Amino acid sequence: MKKILVTYKFPGNYLNEIKNYEVKIRPENENPEKWLLNNIKDAYGILITLMDKIDREIIDHAENLKVISTYSVGYDHIDVKYALSKGIRVTNTPEVLSDSTADMIFGLMIAIARRLVEGDKLIRNNKWEAGWYPEFMLGTDVHGLTIGIVGMGRIGRAILKRAHGFDMRCIYYSRHKHDVDAQYVDIDELLKKSDYVVLCMDYNSETHHFMDYDKFLKMKKSAFIINGTRGKVINENDLIKALNNKIINGAALDVFENEPLKSENPLTKMDNVIVTPHLGSATKETRDKMAYVAVKNLINTLSGNEPLYEIKI
Ligand code: DGY
């Protein structure tokens, strides 16, 4: 029977919908990379996550592969150009995760502004000694301040919607202008004016290390950077330097240059930084929807129909 490989278990029973193919799920004790390499030769479809690097080497091992279905919106882990050149279609799961990801990013923004994690740690470490006093743990407002959204795709728009609800002044920078209720500005103006710089663009060769020391220097000293897209859009060493030199006020990060982030990383030692482990789309509801879309993409493509979402570059 023709084979489909699935690298990680995911919510729901959608895999049961796959008929006429043998579905092989990676045993948990097997290294994902090696398992894929050892099994891909005669696979017709693979259902992967952003943890699986699908490069030339792995694609060259596949003799019958028709579709790479990634359980993610991001596809920087896949050499899409090479896959397409080999006639392999690539599908992803956008849209269903935009609102959850925007909730998370907005939550991070509020958390860093209002020092939620710091306050929580203070109590847990039994350091809340003085009670309430007028200058105790002052944070920064979110409402009424300026949010600068970099990248106005689906997630950018979902953040914009939330920002309007908070009566924020909204500006954005993107490769193209969009018909949205926010002022389009160039990147320098965005960095200069924003109290919160929120990164929502895709990661690719053009956005690699988009935020570097020069750009941090252009931000307000009182401003925060929020990142929920991919870690590599920020030069992390430059960010650490900018934070150490008090060039910016703080950072809230859900993604990192190297994941999983280890506690030795200097970012984890800073009170004005919040780090979360790539949780943007991590809700039961959204991960279930992503599973539905990822499996549907796979089934549709293999049966000669259009997937729900396909990456075309
Ligand atoms: C994606 O789907 O690319 C996200 O990063 C997962 O949260």
PDB file of C-alpha atoms and ligand atoms in Angstrom:
ATOM      1  CA  MET A   1       0.000   0.000   0.000  1.00  0.00           C
ATOM      2  CA  LYS A   2       1.165   3.548  -0.720  1.00  0.00           C
ATOM      3  CA  LYS A   3       2.601   5.243   2.318  1.00  0.00           C
ATOM      4  CA  ILE A   4       2.043   8.527   4.172  1.00  0.00           C
ATOM      5  CA  LEU A   5       4.464   9.571   6.901  1.00  0.00           C
ATOM      6  CA  VAL A   6       3.428  11.600   9.924  1.00  0.00           C
ATOM      7  CA  THR A   7       6.278  12.950  12.042  1.00  0.00           C
ATOM      8  CA  TYR A   8       4.414  14.075  15.174  1.00  0.00           C
ATOM      9  CA  LYS A   9       1.161  13.082  16.867  1.00  0.00           C
ATOM     10  CA  PHE A  10      -1.420  15.853  16.793  1.00  0.00           C
ATOM     11  CA  PRO A  11      -4.938  16.459  18.132  1.00  0.00           C
ATOM     12  CA  GLY A  12      -8.088  14.929  16.684  1.00  0.00           C
ATOM     13  CA  ASN A  13      -8.808  11.762  14.728  1.00  0.00           C
ATOM     14  CA  TYR A  14      -8.480  13.316  11.315  1.00  0.00           C
ATOM     15  CA  LEU A  15      -5.903  10.754  10.181  1.00  0.00           C
ATOM     16  CA  ASN A  16      -8.760   8.214  10.137  1.00  0.00           C
ATOM     17  CA  GLU A  17     -10.125  10.079   7.131  1.00  0.00           C
ATOM     18  CA  ILE A  18      -7.162   8.915   5.066  1.00  0.00           C
ATOM     19  CA  LYS A  19      -8.218   5.928   2.964  1.00  0.00           C
ATOM     20  CA  ASN A  20      -6.174   3.798   0.576  1.00  0.00           C
ATOM     21  CA  TYR A  21      -2.856   4.780   2.109  1.00  0.00           C
ATOM     22  CA  GLU A  22      -0.860   3.264   4.914  1.00  0.00           C
ATOM     23  CA  VAL A  23      -0.336   5.986   7.542  1.00  0.00           C
ATOM     24  CA  LYS A  24       2.940   5.586   9.396  1.00  0.00           C
ATOM     25  CA  ILE A  25       3.343   7.731  12.513  1.00  0.00           C
ATOM     26  CA  ARG A  26       6.867   8.202  13.832  1.00  0.00           C
ATOM     27  CA  PRO A  27       7.374   6.206  17.041  1.00  0.00           C
ATOM     28  CA  GLU A  28       8.149   8.687  19.830  1.00  0.00           C
ATOM     29  CA  ASN A  29      11.531   7.100  20.577  1.00  0.00           C
ATOM     30  CA  GLU A  30      12.771   7.624  17.018  1.00  0.00           C
ATOM     31  CA  ASN A  31      14.726  10.716  16.002  1.00  0.00           C
ATOM     32  CA  PRO A  32      12.419  12.655  13.628  1.00  0.00           C
ATOM     33  CA  GLU A  33      15.129  13.600  11.154  1.00  0.00           C
ATOM     34  CA  LYS A  34      16.580  10.105  10.859  1.00  0.00           C
ATOM     35  CA  TRP A  35      13.161   8.482  10.769  1.00  0.00           C
ATOM     36  CA  LEU A  36      12.044  10.698   7.924  1.00  0.00           C
ATOM     37  CA  LEU A  37      15.261  10.139   6.002  1.00  0.00           C
ATOM     38  CA  ASN A  38      14.996   6.353   6.453  1.00  0.00           C
ATOM     39  CA  ASN A  39      11.346   6.146   5.456  1.00  0.00           C
ATOM     40  CA  ILE A  40      10.748   8.832   2.863  1.00  0.00           C
ATOM     41  CA  LYS A  41      11.972   6.855  -0.170  1.00  0.00           C
ATOM     42  CA  ASP A  42       8.572   5.371  -1.048  1.00  0.00           C
ATOM     43  CA  ALA A  43       6.277   7.867   0.726  1.00  0.00           C
ATOM     44  CA  TYR A  44       3.598   9.642  -1.321  1.00  0.00           C
ATOM     45  CA  GLY A  45       2.781  12.239   1.285  1.00  0.00           C
ATOM     46  CA  ILE A  46       4.358  13.578   4.463  1.00  0.00           C
ATOM     47  CA  LEU A  47       2.617  15.418   7.268  1.00  0.00           C
ATOM     48  CA  ILE A  48       5.255  17.394   9.121  1.00  0.00           C
ATOM     49  CA  THR A  49       5.699  20.233  11.589  1.00  0.00           C
ATOM     50  CA  LEU A  50       7.991  23.234  11.696  1.00  0.00           C
ATOM     51  CA  MET A  51      10.481  21.060  13.606  1.00  0.00           C
ATOM     52  CA  ASP A  52      11.148  18.996  10.477  1.00  0.00           C
ATOM     53  CA  LYS A  53      13.723  20.486   8.133  1.00  0.00           C
ATOM     54  CA  ILE A  54      12.798  19.486   4.601  1.00  0.00           C
ATOM     55  CA  ASP A  55      15.896  20.307   2.615  1.00  0.00           C
ATOM     56  CA  ARG A  56      17.375  19.103  -0.679  1.00  0.00           C
ATOM     57  CA  GLU A  57      18.902  16.050   0.910  1.00  0.00           C
ATOM     58  CA  ILE A  58      15.619  14.745   2.215  1.00  0.00           C
ATOM     59  CA  ILE A  59      13.726  15.684  -0.946  1.00  0.00           C
ATOM     60  CA  ASP A  60      16.324  13.826  -3.007  1.00  0.00           C
ATOM     61  CA  HIS A  61      15.659  10.700  -0.949  1.00  0.00           C
ATOM     62  CA  ALA A  62      11.959  10.787  -1.894  1.00  0.00           C
ATOM     63  CA  GLU A  63      11.138   8.892  -5.057  1.00  0.00           C
ATOM     64  CA  ASN A  64       7.345   9.116  -5.081  1.00  0.00           C
ATOM     65  CA  LEU A  65       6.574  12.164  -2.958  1.00  0.00           C
ATOM     66  CA  LYS A  66       3.584  14.174  -4.164  1.00  0.00           C
ATOM     67  CA  VAL A  67       2.831  16.432  -1.225  1.00  0.00           C
ATOM     68  CA  ILE A  68       4.463  17.974   1.820  1.00  0.00           C
ATOM     69  CA  SER A  69       1.724  19.052   4.226  1.00  0.00           C
ATOM     70  CA  THR A  70       3.070  21.181   7.038  1.00  0.00           C
ATOM     71  CA  TYR A  71       1.126  21.567  10.262  1.00  0.00           C
ATOM     72  CA  SER A  72       2.043  25.266  10.450  1.00  0.00           C
ATOM     73  CA  VAL A  73       1.529  28.509   8.634  1.00  0.00           C
ATOM     74  CA  GLY A  74       5.289  29.152   8.413  1.00  0.00           C
ATOM     75  CA  TYR A  75       7.218  27.200   5.813  1.00  0.00           C
ATOM     76  CA  ASP A  76      10.761  28.438   6.251  1.00  0.00           C
ATOM     77  CA  HIS A  77      11.720  24.887   7.298  1.00  0.00           C
ATOM     78  CA  ILE A  78      10.960  23.626   3.791  1.00  0.00           C
ATOM     79  CA  ASP A  79      12.993  24.200   0.634  1.00  0.00           C
ATOM     80  CA  VAL A  80       9.783  25.024  -1.211  1.00  0.00           C
ATOM     81  CA  LYS A  81      11.489  26.083  -4.424  1.00  0.00           C
ATOM     82  CA  TYR A  82      13.317  22.786  -4.683  1.00  0.00           C
ATOM     83  CA  ALA A  83      10.206  20.752  -3.780  1.00  0.00           C
ATOM     84  CA  LEU A  84       8.178  22.533  -6.447  1.00  0.00           C
ATOM     85  CA  SER A  85      10.934  21.982  -9.005  1.00  0.00           C
ATOM     86  CA  LYS A  86      10.536  18.253  -8.333  1.00  0.00           C
ATOM     87  CA  GLY A  87       6.772  18.419  -8.807  1.00  0.00           C
ATOM     88  CA  ILE A  88       6.061  18.089  -5.078  1.00  0.00           C
ATOM     89  CA  ARG A  89       3.251  20.317  -3.811  1.00  0.00           C
ATOM     90  CA  VAL A  90       3.547  22.079  -0.476  1.00  0.00           C
ATOM     91  CA  THR A  91       0.579  22.970   1.726  1.00  0.00           C
ATOM     92  CA  ASN A  92       0.194  24.780   5.051  1.00  0.00           C
ATOM     93  CA  THR A  93      -2.387  25.800   7.668  1.00  0.00           C
ATOM     94  CA  PRO A  94      -2.833  29.580   7.654  1.00  0.00           C
ATOM     95  CA  GLU A  95      -5.947  31.485   8.701  1.00  0.00           C
ATOM     96  CA  VAL A  96      -7.170  29.023  11.348  1.00  0.00           C
ATOM     97  CA  LEU A  97      -4.355  30.113  13.652  1.00  0.00           C
ATOM     98  CA  SER A  98      -4.353  33.874  13.078  1.00  0.00           C
ATOM     99  CA  ASP A  99      -6.663  34.808  15.959  1.00  0.00           C
ATOM    100  CA  SER A 100      -4.987  32.558  18.539  1.00  0.00           C
ATOM    101  CA  THR A 101      -1.575  33.812  17.506  1.00  0.00           C
ATOM    102  CA  ALA A 102      -2.773  37.419  17.677  1.00  0.00           C
ATOM    103  CA  ASP A 103      -4.243  36.751  21.156  1.00  0.00           C
ATOM    104  CA  MET A 104      -0.872  35.432  22.278  1.00  0.00           C
ATOM    105  CA  ILE A 105       1.107  38.311  20.801  1.00  0.00           C
ATOM    106  CA  PHE A 106      -1.288  40.849  22.280  1.00  0.00           C
ATOM    107  CA  GLY A 107      -1.080  39.040  25.600  1.00  0.00           C
ATOM    108  CA  LEU A 108       2.709  39.238  25.497  1.00  0.00           C
ATOM    109  CA  MET A 109       2.494  42.933  24.768  1.00  0.00           C
ATOM    110  CA  ILE A 110       0.242  43.575  27.748  1.00  0.00           C
ATOM    111  CA  ALA A 111       2.340  41.287  29.929  1.00  0.00           C
ATOM    112  CA  ILE A 112       5.609  43.104  29.212  1.00  0.00           C
ATOM    113  CA  ALA A 113       3.985  46.545  29.448  1.00  0.00           C
ATOM    114  CA  ARG A 114       2.285  45.841  32.786  1.00  0.00           C
ATOM    115  CA  ARG A 115       5.096  43.667  34.202  1.00  0.00           C
ATOM    116  CA  LEU A 116       2.835  40.668  34.771  1.00  0.00           C
ATOM    117  CA  VAL A 117       5.558  38.029  34.818  1.00  0.00           C
ATOM    118  CA  GLU A 118       7.800  40.142  37.038  1.00  0.00           C
ATOM    119  CA  GLY A 119       4.927  40.662  39.480  1.00  0.00           C
ATOM    120  CA  ASP A 120       4.111  36.959  39.535  1.00  0.00           C
ATOM    121  CA  LYS A 121       7.764  36.084  40.234  1.00  0.00           C
ATOM    122  CA  LEU A 122       7.946  38.681  43.000  1.00  0.00           C
ATOM    123  CA  ILE A 123       5.127  37.023  44.907  1.00  0.00           C
ATOM    124  CA  ARG A 124       6.323  33.476  44.281  1.00  0.00           C
ATOM    125  CA  ASN A 125       9.795  34.461  45.561  1.00  0.00           C
ATOM    126  CA  ASN A 126       8.190  35.992  48.646  1.00  0.00           C
ATOM    127  CA  LYS A 127       9.562  39.427  47.738  1.00  0.00           C
ATOM    128  CA  TRP A 128       6.302  41.409  47.903  1.00  0.00           C
ATOM    129  CA  GLU A 129       7.211  43.206  51.061  1.00  0.00           C
ATOM    130  CA  ALA A 130       5.922  46.761  50.964  1.00  0.00           C
ATOM    131  CA  GLY A 131       2.312  46.277  49.895  1.00  0.00           C
ATOM    132  CA  TRP A 132       0.841  49.044  47.748  1.00  0.00           C
ATOM    133  CA  TYR A 133       2.532  52.402  47.288  1.00  0.00           C
ATOM    134  CA  PRO A 134       2.253  55.015  44.532  1.00  0.00           C
ATOM    135  CA  GLU A 135       5.491  54.227  42.753  1.00  0.00           C
ATOM    136  CA  PHE A 136       5.390  50.463  43.149  1.00  0.00           C
ATOM    137  CA  MET A 137       6.140  48.469  39.960  1.00  0.00           C
ATOM    138  CA  LEU A 138       4.982  51.064  37.481  1.00  0.00           C
ATOM    139  CA  GLY A 139       4.501  49.775  33.984  1.00  0.00           C
ATOM    140  CA  THR A 140       3.471  51.389  30.715  1.00  0.00           C
ATOM    141  CA  ASP A 141      -0.023  51.885  29.302  1.00  0.00           C
ATOM    142  CA  VAL A 142      -1.123  49.916  26.307  1.00  0.00           C
ATOM    143  CA  HIS A 143      -4.316  51.857  25.511  1.00  0.00           C
ATOM    144  CA  GLY A 144      -3.729  55.171  23.807  1.00  0.00           C
ATOM    145  CA  LEU A 145      -0.125  54.391  22.858  1.00  0.00           C
ATOM    146  CA  THR A 146       1.267  53.649  19.415  1.00  0.00           C
ATOM    147  CA  ILE A 147       1.582  50.152  18.035  1.00  0.00           C
ATOM    148  CA  GLY A 148       3.773  49.671  14.971  1.00  0.00           C
ATOM    149  CA  ILE A 149       2.962  46.436  13.172  1.00  0.00           C
ATOM    150  CA  VAL A 150       5.627  45.114  10.804  1.00  0.00           C
ATOM    151  CA  GLY A 151       3.965  42.855   8.228  1.00  0.00           C
ATOM    152  CA  MET A 152       0.273  43.168   7.492  1.00  0.00           C
ATOM    153  CA  GLY A 153      -0.725  39.611   6.657  1.00  0.00           C
ATOM    154  CA  ARG A 154      -3.506  37.702   8.386  1.00  0.00           C
ATOM    155  CA  ILE A 155      -1.835  37.802  11.806  1.00  0.00           C
ATOM    156  CA  GLY A 156      -0.929  41.482  11.457  1.00  0.00           C
ATOM    157  CA  ARG A 157      -4.565  42.263  10.710  1.00  0.00           C
ATOM    158  CA  ALA A 158      -5.791  40.228  13.665  1.00  0.00           C
ATOM    159  CA  ILE A 159      -3.435  42.193  15.926  1.00  0.00           C
ATOM    160  CA  LEU A 160      -4.628  45.448  14.401  1.00  0.00           C
ATOM    161  CA  LYS A 161      -8.221  44.527  15.267  1.00  0.00           C
ATOM    162  CA  ARG A 162      -7.221  43.999  18.893  1.00  0.00           C
ATOM    163  CA  ALA A 163      -5.190  47.228  18.926  1.00  0.00           C
ATOM    164  CA  HIS A 164      -8.246  49.200  17.797  1.00  0.00           C
ATOM    165  CA  GLY A 165     -10.179  47.687  20.695  1.00  0.00           C
ATOM    166  CA  PHE A 166      -7.527  49.117  22.997  1.00  0.00           C
ATOM    167  CA  ASP A 167      -7.780  52.583  21.405  1.00  0.00           C
ATOM    168  CA  MET A 168      -4.176  52.414  20.275  1.00  0.00           C
ATOM    169  CA  ARG A 169      -2.710  54.617  17.552  1.00  0.00           C
ATOM    170  CA  CYS A 170      -1.948  52.148  14.783  1.00  0.00           C
ATOM    171  CA  ILE A 171       0.790  52.401  12.199  1.00  0.00           C
ATOM    172  CA  TYR A 172       2.263  49.672  10.039  1.00  0.00           C
ATOM    173  CA  TYR A 173       5.027  48.859   7.618  1.00  0.00           C
ATOM    174  CA  SER A 174       4.757  46.126   5.041  1.00  0.00           C
ATOM    175  CA  ARG A 175       6.144  45.313   1.582  1.00  0.00           C
ATOM    176  CA  HIS A 176       2.824  46.497   0.143  1.00  0.00           C
ATOM    177  CA  LYS A 177       0.178  48.943   1.293  1.00  0.00           C
ATOM    178  CA  HIS A 178      -3.025  47.328   2.521  1.00  0.00           C
ATOM    179  CA  ASP A 179      -6.572  48.540   2.804  1.00  0.00           C
ATOM    180  CA  VAL A 180      -6.572  48.599   6.607  1.00  0.00           C
ATOM    181  CA  ASP A 181      -7.469  51.123   9.275  1.00  0.00           C
ATOM    182  CA  ALA A 182      -3.886  52.057  10.124  1.00  0.00           C
ATOM    183  CA  GLN A 183      -1.374  54.523   8.764  1.00  0.00           C
ATOM    184  CA  TYR A 184       1.244  53.136   6.397  1.00  0.00           C
ATOM    185  CA  VAL A 185       4.718  54.451   7.237  1.00  0.00           C
ATOM    186  CA  ASP A 186       8.252  53.536   6.266  1.00  0.00           C
ATOM    187  CA  ILE A 187      10.208  51.376   8.663  1.00  0.00           C
ATOM    188  CA  ASP A 188      12.276  54.229  10.095  1.00  0.00           C
ATOM    189  CA  GLU A 189       9.176  56.222  10.961  1.00  0.00           C
ATOM    190  CA  LEU A 190       7.563  53.138  12.467  1.00  0.00           C
ATOM    191  CA  LEU A 191      10.582  52.518  14.686  1.00  0.00           C
ATOM    192  CA  LYS A 192      10.763  56.163  15.691  1.00  0.00           C
ATOM    193  CA  LYS A 193       7.074  56.533  16.583  1.00  0.00           C
ATOM    194  CA  SER A 194       6.062  53.168  18.028  1.00  0.00           C
ATOM    195  CA  ASP A 195       5.748  52.390  21.710  1.00  0.00           C
ATOM    196  CA  TYR A 196       5.309  48.747  20.730  1.00  0.00           C
ATOM    197  CA  VAL A 197       7.042  47.334  17.657  1.00  0.00           C
ATOM    198  CA  VAL A 198       5.263  44.099  16.806  1.00  0.00           C
ATOM    199  CA  LEU A 199       6.896  41.794  14.264  1.00  0.00           C
ATOM    200  CA  CYS A 200       4.433  39.839  12.139  1.00  0.00           C
ATOM    201  CA  MET A 201       6.233  39.369   8.849  1.00  0.00           C
ATOM    202  CA  ASP A 202       7.171  36.005   7.312  1.00  0.00           C
ATOM    203  CA  TYR A 203      10.696  34.781   7.789  1.00  0.00           C
ATOM    204  CA  ASN A 204      12.717  34.450   4.584  1.00  0.00           C
ATOM    205  CA  SER A 205      16.093  35.515   3.187  1.00  0.00           C
ATOM    206  CA  GLU A 206      14.870  39.125   2.973  1.00  0.00           C
ATOM    207  CA  THR A 207      13.681  39.294   6.579  1.00  0.00           C
ATOM    208  CA  HIS A 208      16.643  37.424   8.089  1.00  0.00           C
ATOM    209  CA  HIS A 209      17.924  39.597  10.972  1.00  0.00           C
ATOM    210  CA  PHE A 210      15.534  42.353   9.919  1.00  0.00           C
ATOM    211  CA  MET A 211      15.863  43.836  13.416  1.00  0.00           C
ATOM    212  CA  ASP A 212      19.526  44.570  14.051  1.00  0.00           C
ATOM    213  CA  TYR A 213      21.369  46.999  16.293  1.00  0.00           C
ATOM    214  CA  ASP A 214      20.919  49.929  13.883  1.00  0.00           C
ATOM    215  CA  LYS A 215      17.184  49.415  13.882  1.00  0.00           C
ATOM    216  CA  PHE A 216      17.045  49.096  17.688  1.00  0.00           C
ATOM    217  CA  LEU A 217      18.875  52.436  17.848  1.00  0.00           C
ATOM    218  CA  LYS A 218      16.026  53.977  15.871  1.00  0.00           C
ATOM    219  CA  MET A 219      13.408  52.864  18.412  1.00  0.00           C
ATOM    220  CA  LYS A 220      12.296  54.966  21.386  1.00  0.00           C
ATOM    221  CA  LYS A 221      14.202  54.179  24.550  1.00  0.00           C
ATOM    222  CA  SER A 222      10.820  53.596  26.212  1.00  0.00           C
ATOM    223  CA  ALA A 223       9.601  51.179  23.517  1.00  0.00           C
ATOM    224  CA  PHE A 224       9.152  47.425  23.536  1.00  0.00           C
ATOM    225  CA  ILE A 225       9.736  44.857  20.824  1.00  0.00           C
ATOM    226  CA  ILE A 226       7.320  41.947  20.518  1.00  0.00           C
ATOM    227  CA  ASN A 227       8.053  38.915  18.336  1.00  0.00           C
ATOM    228  CA  GLY A 228       5.700  36.032  17.605  1.00  0.00           C
ATOM    229  CA  THR A 229       6.719  35.165  14.048  1.00  0.00           C
ATOM    230  CA  ARG A 230      10.164  33.552  13.727  1.00  0.00           C
ATOM    231  CA  GLY A 231      13.193  34.159  15.936  1.00  0.00           C
ATOM    232  CA  LYS A 232      15.550  34.761  13.036  1.00  0.00           C
ATOM    233  CA  VAL A 233      13.842  38.013  12.027  1.00  0.00           C
ATOM    234  CA  ILE A 234      15.793  39.468  14.965  1.00  0.00           C
ATOM    235  CA  ASN A 235      19.538  39.411  15.355  1.00  0.00           C
ATOM    236  CA  GLU A 236      19.356  38.047  18.899  1.00  0.00           C
ATOM    237  CA  ASN A 237      22.886  39.130  19.857  1.00  0.00           C
ATOM    238  CA  ASP A 238      22.017  42.679  18.796  1.00  0.00           C
ATOM    239  CA  LEU A 239      18.820  42.518  20.813  1.00  0.00           C
ATOM    240  CA  ILE A 240      20.724  41.403  23.900  1.00  0.00           C
ATOM    241  CA  LYS A 241      23.201  44.244  23.344  1.00  0.00           C
ATOM    242  CA  ALA A 242      20.359  46.760  22.876  1.00  0.00           C
ATOM    243  CA  LEU A 243      18.705  45.588  26.097  1.00  0.00           C
ATOM    244  CA  ASN A 244      21.978  45.631  28.037  1.00  0.00           C
ATOM    245  CA  ASN A 245      22.746  49.135  26.760  1.00  0.00           C
ATOM    246  CA  LYS A 246      19.187  50.285  27.579  1.00  0.00           C
ATOM    247  CA  ILE A 247      18.587  51.264  23.953  1.00  0.00           C
ATOM    248  CA  ILE A 248      15.046  49.906  24.271  1.00  0.00           C
ATOM    249  CA  ASN A 249      12.779  49.263  27.246  1.00  0.00           C
ATOM    250  CA  GLY A 250      12.092  45.546  26.900  1.00  0.00           C
ATOM    251  CA  ALA A 251      11.111  42.590  24.779  1.00  0.00           C
ATOM    252  CA  ALA A 252       8.423  39.938  24.755  1.00  0.00           C
ATOM    253  CA  LEU A 253       9.398  36.961  22.658  1.00  0.00           C
ATOM    254  CA  ASP A 254       7.610  33.755  21.744  1.00  0.00           C
ATOM    255  CA  VAL A 255      10.209  32.694  19.155  1.00  0.00           C
ATOM    256  CA  PHE A 256      14.004  32.537  19.105  1.00  0.00           C
ATOM    257  CA  GLU A 257      16.940  32.152  16.767  1.00  0.00           C
ATOM    258  CA  ASN A 258      17.557  28.692  18.194  1.00  0.00           C
ATOM    259  CA  GLU A 259      14.679  26.706  19.632  1.00  0.00           C
ATOM    260  CA  PRO A 260      14.312  25.332  22.204  1.00  0.00           C
ATOM    261  CA  LEU A 261      15.799  28.345  24.012  1.00  0.00           C
ATOM    262  CA  LYS A 262      17.971  27.281  26.941  1.00  0.00           C
ATOM    263  CA  SER A 263      17.999  28.976  30.331  1.00  0.00           C
ATOM    264  CA  GLU A 264      21.695  29.885  29.829  1.00  0.00           C
ATOM    265  CA  ASN A 265      20.562  32.435  27.231  1.00  0.00           C
ATOM    266  CA  PRO A 266      21.061  35.983  28.625  1.00  0.00           C
ATOM    267  CA  LEU A 267      17.487  36.881  27.633  1.00  0.00           C
ATOM    268  CA  THR A 268      16.193  34.620  30.395  1.00  0.00           C
ATOM    269  CA  LYS A 269      18.094  36.633  33.015  1.00  0.00           C
ATOM    270  CA  MET A 270      16.500  39.991  32.218  1.00  0.00           C
ATOM    271  CA  ASP A 271      13.476  41.285  34.126  1.00  0.00           C
ATOM    272  CA  ASN A 272      12.400  43.420  31.180  1.00  0.00           C
ATOM    273  CA  VAL A 273      12.125  40.387  28.901  1.00  0.00           C
ATOM    274  CA  ILE A 274       9.363  37.813  28.699  1.00  0.00           C
ATOM    275  CA  VAL A 275      10.100  34.526  26.968  1.00  0.00           C
ATOM    276  CA  THR A 276       7.512  31.902  26.054  1.00  0.00           C
ATOM    277  CA  PRO A 277       8.164  28.630  24.210  1.00  0.00           C
ATOM    278  CA  HIS A 278       6.668  29.221  20.729  1.00  0.00           C
ATOM    279  CA  LEU A 279       3.059  29.054  21.916  1.00  0.00           C
ATOM    280  CA  GLY A 280       1.430  31.344  19.323  1.00  0.00           C
ATOM    281  CA  SER A 281      -1.038  28.805  17.952  1.00  0.00           C
ATOM    282  CA  ALA A 282      -1.011  26.533  21.004  1.00  0.00           C
ATOM    283  CA  THR A 283      -4.658  26.296  21.994  1.00  0.00           C
ATOM    284  CA  LYS A 284      -6.721  23.113  21.915  1.00  0.00           C
ATOM    285  CA  GLU A 285      -9.198  24.684  19.529  1.00  0.00           C
ATOM    286  CA  THR A 286      -6.648  26.008  17.072  1.00  0.00           C
ATOM    287  CA  ARG A 287      -4.380  22.969  17.039  1.00  0.00           C
ATOM    288  CA  ASP A 288      -7.455  20.875  16.277  1.00  0.00           C
ATOM    289  CA  LYS A 289      -8.369  23.132  13.356  1.00  0.00           C
ATOM    290  CA  MET A 290      -4.783  23.001  12.101  1.00  0.00           C
ATOM    291  CA  ALA A 291      -4.947  19.207  12.177  1.00  0.00           C
ATOM    292  CA  TYR A 292      -8.148  19.244  10.137  1.00  0.00           C
ATOM    293  CA  VAL A 293      -6.594  21.567   7.551  1.00  0.00           C
ATOM    294  CA  ALA A 294      -3.269  19.712   7.363  1.00  0.00           C
ATOM    295  CA  VAL A 295      -4.960  16.344   6.781  1.00  0.00           C
ATOM    296  CA  LYS A 296      -7.493  17.782   4.335  1.00  0.00           C
ATOM    297  CA  ASN A 297      -4.634  19.406   2.377  1.00  0.00           C
ATOM    298  CA  LEU A 298      -2.933  16.028   2.181  1.00  0.00           C
ATOM    299  CA  ILE A 299      -6.029  14.042   1.165  1.00  0.00           C
ATOM    300  CA  ASN A 300      -7.153  16.596  -1.404  1.00  0.00           C
ATOM    301  CA  THR A 301      -3.766  16.830  -3.037  1.00  0.00           C
ATOM    302  CA  LEU A 302      -3.243  13.073  -3.204  1.00  0.00           C
ATOM    303  CA  SER A 303      -6.696  12.568  -4.690  1.00  0.00           C
ATOM    304  CA  GLY A 304      -6.061  15.138  -7.397  1.00  0.00           C
ATOM    305  CA  ASN A 305      -8.197  17.890  -5.852  1.00  0.00           C
ATOM    306  CA  GLU A 306      -7.164  21.322  -4.669  1.00  0.00           C
ATOM    307  CA  PRO A 307      -5.818  21.548  -1.122  1.00  0.00           C
ATOM    308  CA  LEU A 308      -7.364  24.142   1.195  1.00  0.00           C
ATOM    309  CA  TYR A 309      -4.110  26.101   1.238  1.00  0.00           C
ATOM    310  CA  GLU A 310      -1.061  25.721  -0.951  1.00  0.00           C
ATOM    311  CA  ILE A 311       2.273  27.498  -1.020  1.00  0.00           C
ATOM    312  CA  LYS A 312       3.103  28.893  -4.406  1.00  0.00           C
ATOM    313  CA  ILE A 313       6.241  30.938  -4.817  1.00  0.00           C
TER     314      ILE A 313
HETATM  315  C1  DGY B   1       3.337  28.373  12.556  1.00  0.00           C
HETATM  316  O1  DGY B   1       2.322  27.704  12.313  1.00  0.00           O
HETATM  317  O2  DGY B   1       4.166  28.651  11.712  1.00  0.00           O
HETATM  318  C2  DGY B   1       3.489  28.843  13.950  1.00  0.00           C
HETATM  319  O3  DGY B   1       4.744  29.340  14.195  1.00  0.00           O
HETATM  320  C3  DGY B   1       3.106  27.761  14.917  1.00  0.00           C
HETATM  321  O4  DGY B   1       2.680  28.395  16.094  1.00  0.00           O
END
